[in-house]
């Protein structure tokens, strides 16, 4: 079996008496989309935060690209190639679409401590940013101010910013949130192709997208992973149906 | 009107005012124009943290004062022919402007590094309070430091020299200050468009994103704070040389407030906002000050109007919502 790109071992995190993460282990293998689902309050965001580096776990280990990154801050993990999209778009609204994507490519290409040459005259950087915008279908909006974009376009831009980093793995927190049926379908098609480039750990509420995309699904309930398996296995699991899917069927 | 045209008009107007006053033999007006250039420079420094970085520093008087005292201390030793330090190595005072500027820049940058490293651990109102507290600490330190005049400040009898120029001639000193202002404006204009400016302005809007793409908002802001402090420190050294006098008032929180007023009146994050703001401030001080010693009331009213109805300041009103970048 191939070495996982990202793996989490026995992760624990409590807030007071609440165990938000209770001994979670999971991994992300090359070429796969691993979906993380669970009802509201299951601890998905806390888990994502610990993987990204914003939240320090109480116990356990996060490994990325063959290294223990548990003690590393968010920025260092990103520079190692962990690309992230946010549940609520985190974009610089005053900046243009292009500037947002250039920002995403900056760390990998020379860093931000350059004070003289205009960033929009850096050919290599621009090329990388424009390529990322082209792939999500925002080429026509490069010069638009981000605040002028529709919600759906902002979700696309969110993905483009992460792409510009040329990551080794993606951490996507509800990329479909707020998208209409058409938008969801488009993004689903895009992510489907993206997995060959870099595996995706996908947190998503849109079950159609999850079942269409995921090679494996992990179900998180009250901070624990109660099942991991293929879409078929998860659908068939009685435990999962009771804990989670059952609610939707009812 | 495009912002760069307004900038050209502002700087051209300042230069023309000084030259006209020189032609008409009105040295006092040249001095006013020089004051505008120097105070604008202090504001340009603050605008890096306040405008680009979104950090509300109410402690920039610290750097203005450090620049001023760098000039005062070096020049007073040169004036009295006493060395600054004898052991372990001999350091003499100096009355050479370039040396004084370098010392002022280095000292205020170092202070900004320390103050920034500590205060950037906080945000919002706490950041304002911590920077204010550092400024006040230096204010009281200057008051209680008898070696350099304490409360009374320090007088320097002859303006410091610059190779090849007679700095006592008002128009020549104005020229020096004006050139420095333009050079710093050029640097800040490039800075805003460079990778650093992009990352810094993004860190103001969405720090979480900046971290997620592998950059450190803290480091960006700290570097901005140091650059900002160094520029305001340089302005402090020039201001001291303009007045040939340094006093603890340069460190006072009112000074921090005034520098912030220049930026807000002219337009936050606008390249030449501080130039417009400082010019307006000096004009009001000069005209209204002649009418009433309570002219600050009118300044206060004007500030209220700008903050309530004209957020982009003077430049924002004329240039419209055109972004500070294109």
Coordinates of C-alpha atoms in Angstrom, one line a residue:
Chain A
X1 CA 0.0 0.0 0.0
X2 CA 1.2 3.5 -0.8
X3 CA 2.2 5.8 2.0
X4 CA -0.5 8.2 2.9
X5 CA 0.1 11.9 2.1
X6 CA -1.6 13.1 5.3
X7 CA -2.5 11.1 8.3
X8 CA -3.9 11.7 11.7
X9 CA -3.3 9.4 14.7
X10 CA -5.3 9.3 17.9
X11 CA -6.0 13.0 17.9
X12 CA -7.7 14.4 21.0
X13 CA -8.9 17.9 21.7
X14 CA -11.2 19.0 24.5
X15 CA -12.8 22.4 25.2
X16 CA -13.6 22.2 28.9
X17 CA -15.7 19.1 29.4
X18 CA -16.5 18.8 25.7
X19 CA -14.5 16.3 23.8
X20 CA -14.5 17.8 20.3
X21 CA -12.0 15.3 19.0
X22 CA -12.0 12.0 20.7
X23 CA -9.2 9.7 19.4
X24 CA -9.6 10.4 15.7
X25 CA -7.4 8.5 13.2
X26 CA -7.7 8.8 9.5
X27 CA -5.5 9.1 6.5
X28 CA -5.5 10.5 3.0
X29 CA -3.8 8.4 0.3
X30 CA -2.4 9.6 -3.0
X31 CA -5.1 10.0 -5.7
X32 CA -8.1 9.7 -3.5
X33 CA -10.9 11.9 -2.3
X34 CA -11.6 11.1 1.3
X35 CA -14.8 12.7 2.5
X36 CA -15.5 13.6 6.1
X37 CA -19.1 13.7 7.0
X38 CA -21.1 14.1 10.2
X39 CA -24.0 15.9 11.7
X40 CA -23.6 19.5 12.9
X41 CA -21.5 19.7 16.0
X42 CA -19.7 16.5 15.3
X43 CA -16.3 18.3 15.5
X44 CA -15.5 18.5 11.8
X45 CA -14.3 22.1 12.0
X46 CA -12.2 21.4 15.1
X47 CA -10.6 18.4 13.3
X48 CA -9.9 20.5 10.1
X49 CA -8.4 23.2 12.3
X50 CA -6.0 20.7 13.9
X51 CA -5.0 19.4 10.5
X52 CA -4.5 22.9 9.1
X53 CA -2.6 24.0 12.2
X54 CA -4.9 26.7 13.7
X55 CA -5.8 24.5 16.6
X56 CA -3.3 22.7 18.8
X57 CA -4.4 19.1 19.7
X58 CA -4.2 17.9 23.3
X59 CA -2.8 14.6 22.2
X60 CA -2.0 12.7 19.1
X61 CA -0.1 13.3 15.9
X62 CA -0.6 14.9 12.5
X63 CA 1.7 13.7 9.8
X64 CA 2.0 15.4 6.4
X65 CA 4.4 14.5 3.5
X66 CA 6.3 12.1 5.7
X67 CA 6.9 14.5 8.6
X68 CA 5.4 15.0 12.0
X69 CA 3.8 18.4 11.7
X70 CA 1.9 18.4 15.0
X71 CA 4.0 21.3 16.3
X72 CA 4.2 23.3 13.1
X73 CA 2.1 26.5 12.6
X74 CA -0.4 26.9 9.8
X75 CA 2.0 28.8 7.6
X76 CA 4.7 26.2 7.7
X77 CA 2.2 23.4 6.8
X78 CA 1.0 25.5 3.9
X79 CA 4.5 26.0 2.6
X80 CA 5.0 22.2 2.7
X81 CA 2.0 22.0 0.3
X82 CA -1.2 21.8 2.3
X83 CA -3.7 23.8 0.3
X84 CA -6.9 24.9 2.1
X85 CA -10.3 26.3 1.2
X86 CA -12.6 27.8 3.8
X87 CA -16.2 27.1 4.7
X88 CA -16.9 30.8 4.6
X89 CA -15.0 32.4 1.8
X90 CA -11.8 34.0 3.1
X91 CA -10.9 36.4 0.3
X92 CA -9.4 39.9 0.3
X93 CA -12.6 41.7 -0.9
X94 CA -10.8 45.0 -1.8
X95 CA -8.4 43.2 -4.0
X96 CA -8.9 42.0 -7.6
X97 CA -9.6 38.4 -8.4
X98 CA -6.1 38.1 -9.9
X99 CA -4.5 39.6 -6.8
X100 CA -6.2 37.1 -4.6
X101 CA -4.8 34.2 -6.6
X102 CA -1.3 35.8 -6.9
X103 CA -1.4 35.9 -3.1
X104 CA -2.0 32.2 -3.1
X105 CA 1.1 31.6 -5.2
X106 CA 3.3 34.0 -3.4
X107 CA 4.7 31.8 -0.7
X108 CA 5.8 29.1 -3.1
X109 CA 7.4 31.7 -5.4
X110 CA 9.8 33.9 -3.7
X111 CA 7.8 34.9 -0.6
X112 CA 6.3 38.2 0.4
X113 CA 9.5 40.0 1.7
X114 CA 10.1 41.7 -1.6
X115 CA 9.6 45.5 -1.5
X116 CA 10.4 47.0 -4.9
X117 CA 9.3 45.1 -8.0
X118 CA 5.5 45.2 -8.7
X119 CA 4.0 41.9 -8.0
X120 CA 1.8 42.1 -11.1
X121 CA 5.0 42.4 -13.3
X122 CA 6.3 39.0 -12.1
X123 CA 5.7 36.9 -15.1
X124 CA 6.1 33.4 -13.6
X125 CA 3.8 34.3 -10.7
X126 CA 1.1 35.8 -13.0
X127 CA 1.2 32.7 -15.3
X128 CA 0.7 30.4 -12.3
X129 CA -2.2 32.6 -11.0
X130 CA -3.9 32.9 -14.4
X131 CA -3.6 29.2 -15.0
X132 CA -5.4 28.5 -11.7
X133 CA -8.1 31.0 -12.6
X134 CA -8.5 29.4 -16.0
X135 CA -9.0 26.0 -14.5
X136 CA -11.9 27.1 -12.3
X137 CA -13.4 29.1 -15.1
X138 CA -12.8 32.7 -13.8
X139 CA -10.5 33.9 -16.6
X140 CA -12.9 36.6 -17.7
X141 CA -13.1 38.1 -14.2
X142 CA -9.4 38.4 -13.4
X143 CA -9.6 42.2 -13.2
X144 CA -12.8 42.4 -11.2
X145 CA -12.9 43.5 -7.6
X146 CA -13.5 40.4 -5.5
X147 CA -16.4 42.1 -3.7
X148 CA -18.2 42.3 -7.0
X149 CA -18.2 38.6 -7.5
X150 CA -21.3 36.4 -7.0
X151 CA -21.4 33.9 -4.2
X152 CA -20.7 31.1 -6.6
X153 CA -17.8 32.9 -8.2
X154 CA -16.3 33.5 -4.8
X155 CA -16.5 29.7 -4.1
X156 CA -14.6 29.1 -7.4
X157 CA -12.0 31.7 -6.5
X158 CA -11.6 30.1 -3.1
X159 CA -10.6 26.9 -4.9
X160 CA -8.3 28.8 -7.4
X161 CA -6.4 30.4 -4.5
X162 CA -5.7 27.0 -3.0
X163 CA -4.7 25.7 -6.5
X164 CA -2.2 28.5 -7.0
X165 CA -0.1 27.1 -4.1
X166 CA 0.3 23.9 -6.2
X167 CA -0.4 21.8 -3.1
X168 CA 0.4 18.2 -2.4
X169 CA -2.9 17.8 -0.6
X170 CA -6.1 19.8 -0.4
X171 CA -8.1 20.4 2.7
X172 CA -11.5 21.6 1.6
X173 CA -14.1 22.7 4.1
X174 CA -17.5 22.6 2.4
X175 CA -16.5 23.9 -1.0
X176 CA -20.1 23.4 -2.2
X177 CA -21.6 25.5 0.6
X178 CA -24.3 27.8 -0.8
X179 CA -23.9 26.7 -4.4
X180 CA -26.9 26.0 -6.5
X181 CA -27.5 22.6 -8.2
X182 CA -25.7 23.7 -11.3
X183 CA -22.7 25.1 -9.5
X184 CA -22.4 22.0 -7.3
X185 CA -22.4 19.8 -10.4
X186 CA -19.7 21.9 -12.0
X187 CA -17.5 21.9 -9.0
X188 CA -18.1 18.2 -8.5
X189 CA -16.8 17.6 -12.0
X190 CA -13.8 19.7 -11.3
X191 CA -12.8 18.1 -8.0
X192 CA -13.2 14.7 -9.7
X193 CA -10.4 15.5 -12.0
X194 CA -8.3 17.3 -9.4
X195 CA -7.8 14.1 -7.3
X196 CA -5.2 12.8 -9.7
X197 CA -3.1 15.9 -9.0
X198 CA -3.4 15.9 -5.3
X199 CA -5.6 14.0 -2.9
X200 CA -8.5 15.9 -1.2
X201 CA -9.8 15.7 2.3
X202 CA -13.3 16.9 1.7
X203 CA -15.7 18.1 4.4
X204 CA -19.1 18.4 2.7
X205 CA -22.8 18.4 3.6
X206 CA -23.9 17.9 0.0
X207 CA -24.5 14.1 0.1
X208 CA -24.9 13.8 -3.7
X209 CA -21.5 15.3 -4.2
X210 CA -20.0 13.2 -1.4
X211 CA -21.4 9.9 -2.8
X212 CA -20.4 10.9 -6.4
X213 CA -16.8 11.8 -5.5
X214 CA -15.5 10.0 -2.5
X215 CA -13.3 7.0 -2.8
X216 CA -13.6 6.6 1.0
X217 CA -15.9 8.3 3.5
X218 CA -15.3 8.7 7.2
X219 CA -18.2 9.5 9.5
X220 CA -17.6 11.7 12.5
X221 CA -20.1 11.7 15.3
X222 CA -19.5 13.4 18.7
X223 CA -15.8 13.7 17.9
X224 CA -15.3 10.0 17.0
X225 CA -14.9 8.3 13.7
X226 CA -17.6 5.7 13.8
X227 CA -17.0 4.3 10.4
X228 CA -14.6 4.5 7.4
X229 CA -15.2 2.9 4.1
X230 CA -16.4 3.1 0.5
X231 CA -19.6 4.8 -0.3
X232 CA -21.3 1.4 -0.5
X233 CA -20.0 0.3 2.8
X234 CA -21.1 3.6 4.5
X235 CA -24.6 3.4 2.9
X236 CA -24.9 -0.2 4.2
X237 CA -23.7 0.5 7.7
X238 CA -26.5 0.3 10.2
X239 CA -24.5 2.3 12.8
X240 CA -24.1 5.2 10.3
X241 CA -27.7 5.1 9.3
X242 CA -28.8 5.4 12.9
X243 CA -26.3 8.0 13.9
X244 CA -26.5 10.2 10.9
X245 CA -28.0 9.2 7.6
X246 CA -31.2 7.9 9.3
X247 CA -32.0 11.5 10.2
X248 CA -32.1 12.5 6.6
X249 CA -34.1 9.5 5.4
X250 CA -36.8 10.1 8.1
Chain B
X1 CA -9.6 62.9 -11.6
X2 CA -7.1 60.1 -11.3
X3 CA -5.2 59.8 -8.0
X4 CA -1.8 60.2 -9.6
X5 CA -2.9 63.6 -11.1
X6 CA -3.9 64.7 -7.6
X7 CA -0.6 63.6 -6.2
X8 CA 1.3 65.6 -8.9
X9 CA -0.8 68.6 -8.2
X10 CA -0.2 68.3 -4.4
X11 CA 3.5 67.9 -4.7
X12 CA 3.8 70.5 -7.5
X13 CA 1.8 72.9 -5.4
X14 CA 4.0 72.5 -2.4
X15 CA 7.1 73.0 -4.5
X16 CA 5.6 76.0 -6.3
X17 CA 4.5 77.6 -3.0
X18 CA 8.1 77.4 -1.6
X19 CA 9.6 78.7 -4.9
X20 CA 7.1 81.6 -5.1
X21 CA 7.8 82.5 -1.5
X22 CA 11.5 82.4 -2.3
X23 CA 11.0 84.7 -5.3
X24 CA 8.9 87.1 -3.2
X25 CA 11.4 86.9 -0.4
X26 CA 9.0 85.5 2.3
X27 CA 11.1 83.1 4.3
X28 CA 8.3 82.5 6.8
X29 CA 6.1 80.9 4.0
X30 CA 9.1 78.7 3.0
X31 CA 9.3 77.6 6.6
X32 CA 5.6 76.7 6.5
X33 CA 6.1 74.7 3.3
X34 CA 9.0 72.9 4.9
X35 CA 6.9 72.1 7.9
X36 CA 4.3 70.6 5.6
X37 CA 6.9 68.4 3.9
X38 CA 8.3 67.1 7.2
X39 CA 4.9 66.5 8.8
X40 CA 3.7 64.8 5.7
X41 CA 6.8 62.5 5.8
X42 CA 5.8 61.6 9.4
X43 CA 2.3 60.8 8.2
X44 CA 3.6 58.8 5.2
X45 CA 5.4 56.6 7.8
X46 CA 2.2 56.1 9.9
X47 CA 0.2 55.5 6.7
X48 CA 2.1 52.2 6.2
X49 CA 0.8 50.8 9.4
X50 CA -2.5 52.6 9.5
X51 CA -3.4 52.5 5.8
X52 CA -1.8 49.5 4.3
X53 CA -1.5 47.4 7.4
X54 CA -4.7 48.5 9.2
X55 CA -2.9 48.7 12.5
X56 CA -4.0 51.7 14.5
X57 CA -0.9 52.9 16.2
X58 CA -1.4 55.8 18.6
X59 CA 2.3 55.7 19.5
X60 CA 4.1 57.0 16.5
X61 CA 5.3 60.0 18.5
X62 CA 7.7 57.6 20.0
X63 CA 9.5 57.3 16.6
X64 CA 9.1 61.0 15.8
X65 CA 10.7 61.8 19.2
X66 CA 13.5 59.3 18.9
X67 CA 14.4 60.8 15.5
X68 CA 14.3 64.3 17.1
X69 CA 16.4 63.3 20.1
X70 CA 18.9 61.5 17.8
X71 CA 19.4 64.8 16.1
X72 CA 19.4 66.7 19.4
X73 CA 21.9 64.4 21.2
X74 CA 24.4 64.1 18.4
X75 CA 24.2 67.9 17.6
X76 CA 24.5 69.0 21.2
X77 CA 27.7 67.0 21.7
X78 CA 29.1 68.4 18.5
X79 CA 28.0 71.9 19.7
X80 CA 29.7 71.5 23.1
X81 CA 32.7 69.6 21.8
X82 CA 32.1 66.8 24.2
X83 CA 32.2 63.2 23.1
X84 CA 29.0 61.1 23.4
X85 CA 31.0 58.3 24.9
X86 CA 34.7 57.7 25.6
X87 CA 34.9 54.1 26.7
X88 CA 35.0 51.5 25.4
X89 CA 35.3 53.4 22.2
X90 CA 35.2 57.1 21.4
X91 CA 32.0 58.3 19.8
X92 CA 31.8 62.0 18.9
X93 CA 28.8 64.1 18.3
X94 CA 28.1 65.2 14.8
X95 CA 26.4 68.0 12.9
X96 CA 26.3 66.2 9.6
X97 CA 22.7 65.7 8.5
X98 CA 23.3 62.4 6.6
X99 CA 24.9 60.8 9.6
X100 CA 22.1 62.1 11.9
X101 CA 19.5 60.8 9.5
X102 CA 21.0 57.3 9.5
X103 CA 21.2 57.3 13.2
X104 CA 17.6 58.5 13.5
X105 CA 16.4 55.8 11.1
X106 CA 18.4 53.1 12.8
X107 CA 17.3 54.1 16.3
X108 CA 13.6 54.4 15.5
X109 CA 13.6 51.2 13.4
X110 CA 15.1 49.4 16.4
X111 CA 12.5 50.9 18.7
X112 CA 9.8 50.0 16.3
X113 CA 11.1 46.4 16.2
X114 CA 10.8 46.1 20.0
X115 CA 7.5 48.0 20.4
X116 CA 6.0 46.2 17.4
X117 CA 7.1 42.8 18.5
X118 CA 5.3 43.3 21.8
X119 CA 2.3 45.3 20.7
X120 CA 1.4 43.2 17.7
X121 CA 0.5 40.3 20.0
X122 CA -2.6 42.3 20.6
X123 CA -5.2 43.7 18.3
X124 CA -7.9 46.3 18.2
X125 CA -8.3 48.6 21.2
X126 CA -5.5 46.8 23.1
X127 CA -3.1 47.5 20.2
X128 CA -4.0 51.2 20.4
X129 CA -3.5 51.2 24.2
X130 CA -0.1 49.3 24.1
X131 CA 1.3 51.6 21.4
X132 CA 0.0 54.7 23.3
X133 CA 1.7 53.3 26.5
X134 CA 5.1 52.9 24.8
X135 CA 4.9 56.5 23.5
X136 CA 4.0 57.8 27.0
X137 CA 6.8 55.8 28.6
X138 CA 9.3 57.5 26.3
X139 CA 7.7 60.9 26.9
X140 CA 8.2 60.6 30.7
X141 CA 11.7 59.2 30.2
X142 CA 12.6 62.3 28.1
X143 CA 11.2 64.6 30.7
X144 CA 13.2 63.0 33.5
X145 CA 16.5 62.8 31.6
X146 CA 18.4 65.9 32.8
X147 CA 21.5 65.2 30.6
X148 CA 19.5 66.4 27.6
X149 CA 17.5 69.2 28.9
X150 CA 14.8 67.2 30.7
X151 CA 11.5 69.1 30.6
X152 CA 13.0 72.1 28.9
X153 CA 14.3 70.3 25.9
X154 CA 17.5 71.0 24.0
X155 CA 18.4 73.9 21.8
X156 CA 20.7 73.5 18.9
X157 CA 22.0 76.9 17.8
X158 CA 23.1 76.2 14.3
X159 CA 21.3 74.0 11.9
X160 CA 23.2 70.8 11.0
X161 CA 25.0 70.7 7.7
X162 CA 24.6 68.9 4.5
X163 CA 27.6 68.6 2.1
X164 CA 27.4 71.2 -0.6
X165 CA 24.4 73.0 0.8
X166 CA 23.8 76.0 3.1
X167 CA 21.0 74.5 5.2
X168 CA 20.4 77.8 7.0
X169 CA 19.0 79.1 3.7
X170 CA 15.3 78.3 4.0
X171 CA 14.8 77.3 0.4
X172 CA 17.8 75.0 0.4
X173 CA 16.6 73.2 3.6
X174 CA 13.1 73.0 2.1
X175 CA 14.7 71.4 -1.0
X176 CA 16.3 68.8 1.1
X177 CA 13.1 67.9 2.9
X178 CA 11.1 67.9 -0.3
X179 CA 13.5 65.6 -2.1
X180 CA 13.5 63.2 0.9
X181 CA 9.7 63.3 1.0
X182 CA 9.5 62.4 -2.8
X183 CA 12.0 59.6 -2.4
X184 CA 10.1 58.1 0.5
X185 CA 6.8 58.5 -1.5
X186 CA 8.4 56.6 -4.4
X187 CA 9.5 53.8 -2.1
X188 CA 6.0 53.6 -0.5
X189 CA 4.4 53.6 -3.9
X190 CA 6.6 50.7 -5.0
X191 CA 6.0 49.0 -1.7
X192 CA 2.3 49.0 -2.1
X193 CA 2.5 47.3 -5.5
X194 CA 5.3 44.9 -4.5
X195 CA 4.6 41.4 -3.1
X196 CA 5.0 42.8 0.4
X197 CA 2.2 45.3 -0.2
X198 CA -0.1 42.7 -1.6
X199 CA 0.5 40.4 1.4
X200 CA 0.3 43.2 4.0
X201 CA -3.0 44.6 2.7
X202 CA -4.4 41.0 2.5
X203 CA -3.3 40.4 6.1
X204 CA -5.4 43.5 7.1
X205 CA -8.5 42.0 5.3
X206 CA -8.2 38.2 5.8
X207 CA -5.4 37.2 8.1
X208 CA -6.6 33.6 8.1
X209 CA -6.2 33.4 4.4
X210 CA -2.7 34.8 4.5
X211 CA -1.7 32.2 7.0
X212 CA -3.3 29.5 4.9
X213 CA -1.3 30.4 1.8
X214 CA 1.9 30.0 3.9
X215 CA 2.7 33.6 4.9
X216 CA 2.9 35.0 8.4
X217 CA 0.6 38.0 9.1
X218 CA 2.6 38.8 12.3
X219 CA 5.9 39.0 10.4
X220 CA 4.4 41.1 7.6
X221 CA 2.9 43.5 10.1
X222 CA 6.1 43.7 12.2
X223 CA 8.2 44.5 9.1
X224 CA 5.6 47.2 8.1
X225 CA 5.8 48.6 11.6
X226 CA 9.6 48.8 11.5
X227 CA 9.5 50.6 8.1
X228 CA 6.8 52.9 9.3
X229 CA 8.7 53.8 12.5
X230 CA 11.9 54.4 10.6
X231 CA 10.2 56.9 8.2
X232 CA 8.5 58.7 11.0
X233 CA 11.9 58.8 12.9
X234 CA 13.5 60.4 9.9
X235 CA 10.8 63.0 9.9
X236 CA 11.5 63.6 13.6
X237 CA 15.1 64.4 12.9
X238 CA 14.2 66.9 10.2
X239 CA 11.5 68.5 12.4
X240 CA 14.1 69.0 15.1
X241 CA 16.4 70.5 12.6
X242 CA 13.7 72.8 11.3
X243 CA 13.0 74.2 14.8
X244 CA 16.6 73.8 16.0
X245 CA 15.0 72.6 19.1
X246 CA 14.0 69.2 20.6
X247 CA 11.6 68.8 23.5
X248 CA 9.7 66.0 25.2
X249 CA 6.6 67.4 23.4
X250 CA 7.7 65.5 20.3
X251 CA 7.0 62.3 22.3
X252 CA 3.6 63.4 23.6
X253 CA 0.4 61.5 22.7
X254 CA -0.9 64.7 21.1
X255 CA 1.9 64.4 18.6
X256 CA 0.8 60.8 17.8
X257 CA -2.7 62.1 17.4
X258 CA -1.7 64.9 15.1
X259 CA 0.2 62.6 12.8
X260 CA -2.9 60.4 12.7
X261 CA -5.0 63.5 11.9
X262 CA -2.8 64.2 8.8
X263 CA -3.5 60.7 7.5
X264 CA -7.2 60.7 8.2
X265 CA -7.8 64.3 6.8
X266 CA -5.9 63.5 3.6
X267 CA -7.1 59.9 3.1
X268 CA -6.1 56.7 4.8
X269 CA -4.1 54.3 2.6
X270 CA -3.8 57.0 -0.1
X271 CA -0.2 57.5 -1.1
X272 CA -0.3 61.3 -0.8
X273 CA -3.0 61.4 1.8
X274 CA -0.6 62.6 4.5
X275 CA 0.7 65.4 2.2
X276 CA -2.8 66.7 1.7
X277 CA -3.6 66.3 5.4
X278 CA -0.5 68.0 6.6
X279 CA -0.9 70.9 4.1
X280 CA -4.5 71.3 5.2
X281 CA -3.5 71.2 8.9
X282 CA -0.8 73.8 8.5
X283 CA -3.1 76.1 6.5
X284 CA -5.8 75.9 9.1
X285 CA -3.3 76.4 11.9
X286 CA -2.0 79.5 10.1
X287 CA -5.3 81.0 9.0
X288 CA -7.7 80.0 11.8
X289 CA -4.9 80.4 14.4
X290 CA -4.7 84.0 13.4
X291 CA -8.4 84.4 14.1
X292 CA -8.6 82.6 17.4
X293 CA -6.3 80.6 19.6
X294 CA -9.1 78.1 19.9
X295 CA -8.8 77.1 16.3
X296 CA -8.6 73.4 17.2
X297 CA -12.4 73.6 17.6
X298 CA -12.7 74.1 13.8
X299 CA -10.1 71.4 13.2
X300 CA -12.2 69.0 15.4
X301 CA -15.4 69.9 13.5
X302 CA -13.6 69.3 10.2
X303 CA -12.3 65.9 11.4
X304 CA -15.8 64.9 12.4
X305 CA -17.1 65.8 9.0
X306 CA -14.4 63.8 7.3
X307 CA -14.9 60.7 9.5
X308 CA -18.7 60.8 9.3
X309 CA -19.2 61.8 5.7
X310 CA -16.0 61.6 3.7
X311 CA -14.2 58.4 4.7
X312 CA -11.6 58.6 2.0
X313 CA -10.4 62.0 3.2
X314 CA -9.5 64.8 0.9
X315 CA -8.0 62.6 -1.8
X316 CA -10.8 60.1 -1.5
X317 CA -13.3 62.8 -2.2
X318 CA -11.6 64.0 -5.3
X319 CA -10.4 60.7 -6.7
X320 CA -13.5 58.7 -5.8
X321 CA -13.4 55.1 -4.9
X322 CA -10.6 54.2 -7.3
X323 CA -8.6 51.6 -5.5
X324 CA -5.1 52.4 -4.1
X325 CA -3.9 49.8 -6.6
X326 CA -4.7 49.1 -10.2

